[in-house]
Amino acid sequence: QVQLVESGGGLVQAGGSLRLSCVASGSIFRANVMGWYRQAPGKERELVATISSAGSTNYADSVKGRFTISRDNAKITVHLQMNSLKPEDTAKYFCKLNVPLLARNYWGQGTQVTVSS
């Protein structure tokens, strides 16, 4: 059983910063991709950033230059450093673990990020 637990969300003013963390536990295949997605009210869930176990990263255009994703393979942890936050970044942020070889995806419960103007 794989579990993902997110932390670090909260309320911040526009221009501020937050750091999200996600810890994975359970039986996890080493070759995996961890990432962050977000969902605002009334909108579909969208990709924010992903990072593979080899360190390859991918970002949504809307967050490039402001957000940085990183991971610790030994601790099976992924972080999202969010700087220069904007009100449009307000959403519930979800951690995802993807294991391509097993065609499996695991999701965390999400953490709320609210950016006030």
XYZ file of C-alpha atoms in Angstrom:
117
model
C 0.000 0.000 0.000
C 1.480 3.314 -1.099
C 0.583 6.464 0.810
C 1.403 10.069 0.027
C 1.177 12.780 2.656
C 1.432 16.442 1.700
C 2.270 19.367 3.928
C 3.168 23.036 3.686
C 0.045 24.660 2.312
C -1.445 27.797 3.775
C -2.449 31.409 3.249
C 0.073 33.852 1.833
C -0.016 37.308 0.290
C 0.700 37.834 -3.384
C 4.432 37.923 -3.974
C 5.093 35.599 -1.074
C 6.500 32.083 -0.941
C 5.479 28.652 0.245
C 7.191 25.289 0.236
C 5.154 22.132 -0.218
C 6.424 18.704 0.740
C 5.153 15.223 0.009
C 6.408 12.052 1.662
C 5.703 8.680 0.106
C 5.620 5.453 2.090
C 5.015 1.802 1.281
C 6.365 -0.488 -1.382
C 7.563 1.858 -4.097
C 9.242 0.959 -7.346
C 12.471 2.919 -7.727
C 11.834 4.127 -11.260
C 9.036 6.599 -10.748
C 7.898 10.121 -11.402
C 6.696 12.353 -8.596
C 4.843 15.538 -9.197
C 2.447 18.234 -8.135
C -0.915 18.978 -9.629
C -3.466 21.559 -8.600
C -7.181 22.059 -8.837
C -9.018 25.313 -8.352
C -12.772 25.415 -7.666
C -14.731 24.773 -10.835
C -11.637 23.883 -12.808
C -9.974 20.675 -13.893
C -6.905 19.335 -12.165
C -3.774 20.526 -13.939
C -0.097 19.677 -13.923
C 2.190 22.009 -12.016
C 5.534 20.208 -12.125
C 6.995 16.723 -12.220
C 10.391 15.201 -11.513
C 11.604 11.731 -12.368
C 13.761 9.536 -10.171
C 16.598 10.431 -12.565
C 16.043 14.136 -11.920
C 14.335 15.215 -15.133
C 11.864 18.018 -14.533
C 8.826 19.367 -16.303
C 6.893 22.548 -15.477
C 3.658 24.124 -16.541
C 4.303 27.345 -18.461
C 2.360 29.293 -15.850
C 4.847 28.460 -13.089
C 8.166 28.413 -14.953
C 10.676 30.695 -13.309
C 8.651 30.900 -10.104
C 8.319 27.307 -8.865
C 11.063 24.745 -8.353
C 10.494 21.032 -7.861
C 13.057 18.827 -6.151
C 13.194 15.368 -4.637
C 15.104 13.217 -2.200
C 15.158 9.670 -3.544
C 16.445 8.198 -0.291
C 13.487 9.641 1.632
C 11.034 9.319 -1.282
C 10.107 12.940 -0.781
C 9.255 15.651 -3.268
C 9.204 19.375 -2.614
C 7.732 22.322 -4.452
C 9.249 25.708 -3.715
C 6.778 28.351 -4.811
C 7.975 31.936 -5.101
C 6.336 35.103 -6.398
C 2.939 33.601 -5.741
C -0.077 35.069 -7.511
C -3.780 34.927 -6.634
C -4.279 32.651 -9.639
C -2.045 30.077 -7.941
C -4.808 29.560 -5.390
C -5.854 25.909 -5.527
C -5.672 22.597 -3.768
C -2.303 21.052 -4.537
C -1.997 17.298 -4.901
C 1.079 15.113 -4.857
C 1.206 12.278 -7.373
C 3.479 9.269 -7.670
C 3.539 7.599 -11.065
C 5.170 4.225 -11.706
C 5.350 3.898 -15.491
C 6.468 0.254 -15.577
C 3.461 -0.763 -13.489
C 1.086 1.774 -15.079
C 0.037 2.916 -11.603
C -0.697 6.317 -10.143
C -1.023 7.224 -6.507
C -2.410 10.490 -5.139
C -2.197 12.325 -1.868
C -5.142 13.994 -0.168
C -4.059 17.477 -1.164
C -3.060 20.644 0.630
C -4.726 24.015 0.184
C -2.764 27.015 -1.048
C -4.490 30.387 -0.920
C -2.857 33.541 -2.251
C -4.483 36.818 -1.309
C -4.183 39.942 -3.447
